[in-house]
Short mmCIF file of C-alpha atoms in Angstrom, two decimals:
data_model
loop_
_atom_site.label_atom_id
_atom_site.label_comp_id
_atom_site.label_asym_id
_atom_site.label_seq_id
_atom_site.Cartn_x
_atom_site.Cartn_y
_atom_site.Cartn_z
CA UNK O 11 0.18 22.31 141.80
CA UNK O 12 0.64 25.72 142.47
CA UNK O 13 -0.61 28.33 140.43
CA UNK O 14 0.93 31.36 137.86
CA UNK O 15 -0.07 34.07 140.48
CA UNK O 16 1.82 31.83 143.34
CA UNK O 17 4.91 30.86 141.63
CA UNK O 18 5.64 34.55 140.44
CA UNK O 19 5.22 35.30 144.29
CA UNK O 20 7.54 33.00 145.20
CA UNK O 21 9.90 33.28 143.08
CA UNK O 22 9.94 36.91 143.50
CA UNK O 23 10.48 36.57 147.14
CA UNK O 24 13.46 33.83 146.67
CA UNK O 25 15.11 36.63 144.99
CA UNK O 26 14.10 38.58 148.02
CA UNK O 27 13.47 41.55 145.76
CA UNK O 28 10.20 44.28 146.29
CA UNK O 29 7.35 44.62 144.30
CA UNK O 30 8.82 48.36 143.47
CA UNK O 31 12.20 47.04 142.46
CA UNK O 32 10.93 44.60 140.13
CA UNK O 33 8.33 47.35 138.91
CA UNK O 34 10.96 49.87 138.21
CA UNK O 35 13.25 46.52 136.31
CA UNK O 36 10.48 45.39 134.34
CA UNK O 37 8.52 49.10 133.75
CA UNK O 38 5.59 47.40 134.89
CA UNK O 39 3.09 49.65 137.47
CA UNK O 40 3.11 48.28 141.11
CA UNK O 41 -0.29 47.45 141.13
CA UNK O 42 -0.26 45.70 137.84
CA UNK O 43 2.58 43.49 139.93
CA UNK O 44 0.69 42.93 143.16
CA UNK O 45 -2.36 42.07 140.40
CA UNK O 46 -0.30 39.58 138.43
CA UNK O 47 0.89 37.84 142.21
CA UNK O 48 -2.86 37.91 143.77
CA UNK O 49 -4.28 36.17 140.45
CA UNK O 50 -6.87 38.62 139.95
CA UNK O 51 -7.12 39.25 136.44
CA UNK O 52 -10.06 41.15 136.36
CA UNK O 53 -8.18 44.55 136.59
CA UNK O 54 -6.70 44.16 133.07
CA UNK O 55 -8.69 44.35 129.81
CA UNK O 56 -7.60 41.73 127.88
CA UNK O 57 -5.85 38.53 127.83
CA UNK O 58 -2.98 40.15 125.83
CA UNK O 59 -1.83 42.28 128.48
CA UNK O 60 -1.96 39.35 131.08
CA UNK O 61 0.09 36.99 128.36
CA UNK O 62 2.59 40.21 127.85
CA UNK O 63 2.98 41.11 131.96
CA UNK O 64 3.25 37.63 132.42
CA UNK O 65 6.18 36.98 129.83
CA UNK O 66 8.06 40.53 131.09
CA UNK O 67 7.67 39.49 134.63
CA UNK O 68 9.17 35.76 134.38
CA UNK O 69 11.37 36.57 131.93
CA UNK O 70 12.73 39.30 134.70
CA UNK O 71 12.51 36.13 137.43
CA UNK O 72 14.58 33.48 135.08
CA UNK O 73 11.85 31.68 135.05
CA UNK O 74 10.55 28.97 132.39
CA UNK O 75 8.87 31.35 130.23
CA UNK O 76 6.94 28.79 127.83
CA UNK O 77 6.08 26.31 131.10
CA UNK O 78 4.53 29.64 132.75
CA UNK O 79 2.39 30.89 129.97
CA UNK O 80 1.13 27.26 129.02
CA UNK O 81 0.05 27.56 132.29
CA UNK O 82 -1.27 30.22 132.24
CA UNK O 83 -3.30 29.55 129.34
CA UNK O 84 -5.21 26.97 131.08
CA UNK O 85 -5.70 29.47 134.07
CA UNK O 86 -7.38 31.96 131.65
CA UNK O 87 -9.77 29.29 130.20
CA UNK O 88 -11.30 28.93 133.28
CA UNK O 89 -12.10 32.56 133.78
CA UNK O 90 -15.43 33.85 131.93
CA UNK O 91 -13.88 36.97 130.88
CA UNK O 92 -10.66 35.92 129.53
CA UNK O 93 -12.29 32.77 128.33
CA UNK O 94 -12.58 33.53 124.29
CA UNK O 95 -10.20 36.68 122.39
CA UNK O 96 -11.58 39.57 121.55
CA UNK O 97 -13.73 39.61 117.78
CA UNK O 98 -11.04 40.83 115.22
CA UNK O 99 -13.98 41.24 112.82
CA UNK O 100 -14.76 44.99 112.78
CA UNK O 101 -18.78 46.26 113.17
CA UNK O 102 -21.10 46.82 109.88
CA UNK O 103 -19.77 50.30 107.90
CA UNK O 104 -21.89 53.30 108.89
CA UNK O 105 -22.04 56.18 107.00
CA UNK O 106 -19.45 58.11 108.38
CA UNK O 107 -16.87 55.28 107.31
CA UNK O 108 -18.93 55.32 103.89
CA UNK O 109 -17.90 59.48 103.62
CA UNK O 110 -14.22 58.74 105.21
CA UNK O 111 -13.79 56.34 102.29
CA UNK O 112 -15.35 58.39 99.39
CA UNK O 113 -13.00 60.70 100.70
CA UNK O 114 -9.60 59.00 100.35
CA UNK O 115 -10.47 57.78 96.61
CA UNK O 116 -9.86 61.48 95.84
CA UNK O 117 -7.39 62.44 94.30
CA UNK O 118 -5.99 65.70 96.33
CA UNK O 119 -3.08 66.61 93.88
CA UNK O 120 -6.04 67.35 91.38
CA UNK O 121 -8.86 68.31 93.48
CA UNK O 122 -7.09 70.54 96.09
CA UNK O 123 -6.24 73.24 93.51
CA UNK O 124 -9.66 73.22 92.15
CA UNK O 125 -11.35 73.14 95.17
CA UNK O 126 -8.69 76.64 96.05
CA UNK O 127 -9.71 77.98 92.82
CA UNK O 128 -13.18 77.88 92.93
CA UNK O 129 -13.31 79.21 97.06
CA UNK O 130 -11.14 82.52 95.58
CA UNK O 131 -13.15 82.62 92.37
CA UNK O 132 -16.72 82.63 95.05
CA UNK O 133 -15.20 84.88 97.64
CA UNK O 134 -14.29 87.75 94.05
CA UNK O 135 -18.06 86.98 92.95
CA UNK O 136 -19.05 87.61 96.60
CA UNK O 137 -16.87 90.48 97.23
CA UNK O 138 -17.41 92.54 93.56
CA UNK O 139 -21.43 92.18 94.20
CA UNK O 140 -20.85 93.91 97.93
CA UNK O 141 -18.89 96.28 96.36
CA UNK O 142 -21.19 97.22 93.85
CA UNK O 143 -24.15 97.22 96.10
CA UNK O 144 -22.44 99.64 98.77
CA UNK O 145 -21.30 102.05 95.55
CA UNK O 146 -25.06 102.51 94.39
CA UNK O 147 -26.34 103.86 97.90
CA UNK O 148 -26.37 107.24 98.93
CA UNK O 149 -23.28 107.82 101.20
CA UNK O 150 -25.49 110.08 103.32
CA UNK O 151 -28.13 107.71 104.54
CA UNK O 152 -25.99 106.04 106.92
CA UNK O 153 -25.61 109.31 108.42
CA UNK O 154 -27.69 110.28 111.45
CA UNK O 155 -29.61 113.30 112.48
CA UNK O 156 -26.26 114.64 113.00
CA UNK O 157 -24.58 115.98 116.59
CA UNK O 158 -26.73 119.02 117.77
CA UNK O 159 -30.18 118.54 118.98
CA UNK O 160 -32.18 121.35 120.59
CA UNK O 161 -33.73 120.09 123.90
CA UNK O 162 -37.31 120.88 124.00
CA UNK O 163 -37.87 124.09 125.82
CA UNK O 164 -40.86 125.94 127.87
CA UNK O 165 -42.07 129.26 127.02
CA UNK O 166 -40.99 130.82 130.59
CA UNK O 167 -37.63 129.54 130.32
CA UNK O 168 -37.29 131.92 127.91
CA UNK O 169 -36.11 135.57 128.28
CA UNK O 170 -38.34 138.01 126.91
CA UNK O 171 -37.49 139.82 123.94
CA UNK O 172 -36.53 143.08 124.28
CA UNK O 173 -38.64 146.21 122.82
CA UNK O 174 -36.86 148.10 119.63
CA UNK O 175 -35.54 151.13 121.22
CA UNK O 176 -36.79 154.44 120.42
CA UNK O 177 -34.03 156.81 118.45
CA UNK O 178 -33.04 159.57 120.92
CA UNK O 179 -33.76 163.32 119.59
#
């Protein structure tokens, strides 16, 4: 008995069609095709996408759909990873799924407006005590030493100061 892998081969080639032409019918990528015909399963993730490429690409083929995936699902049960489905269950809460939660019982019709309310009523506390606190210091002491500052100087760079002159009689 031939297997899935072998009888989508051949019945791809009876149509004498391409692996691109049946990837552009059936939307599936090339390599998921040449995948499917090879048998090697390993390049997809789960079972589901196997199942689904399987159905698309027989389906395409006019081939016995339910006959193909019934064998198929015997193929898969022999393979380790495809063996078992996936846990639905999902892992233990943590406490970022605790705080996620906690926040969608609120209700944000109520809470949004006070949350606004007390933000504007922080940033007026905030902004009158800033205001008060720059109005009681000296405007001055931000200042500087100002723009003009002698350079020091030597005594002989100086010119002498002249003598008082003597009235003329």
């Amino acid at each position: 008995m031939s297997t899935v892998a072998e009888q989508l081969h051949q019945a791809r080639e009876e149509r004498q069609l391409t692996v691109h032409q049946v990837a552009e019918a059936t939307k599936i990528r090339t390599d998921h095709i040449e995948a499917l015909e090879n048998g090697d399963y390993d390049v997809f993730p789960a079972s589901v996408y196997i199942r689904g490429f399987v159905r698309t690409y027989a389906t395409f083929l006019r081939m016995d759909v339910p006959k193909i995936l019934g064998e198929l699902n015997s193929e898969l049960s022999k393979t380790e990873k495809h063996r078992e489905a996936p846990a639905l269950t999902a892992k233990s809460p943590n406490l970022l799924d605790w705080f996620m939660f906690q926040l969608s019982r609120i209700n944000w019709r109520w809470a949004f407006p006070m949350l606004l309310l007390t933000m504007v009523a922080l940033i007026s506390v905030y902004g009158y005590r800033a205001w008060k606190i720059r109005e009681s210091r000296d405007p001055l002491s931000d200042l500087g030493p100002g723009l003009y500052q002698p350079g020091k100087t030597n005594n002989g760079d100086l010119l002498p100061i002249p003598a008082p002159a003597q009235p003329v009689r």
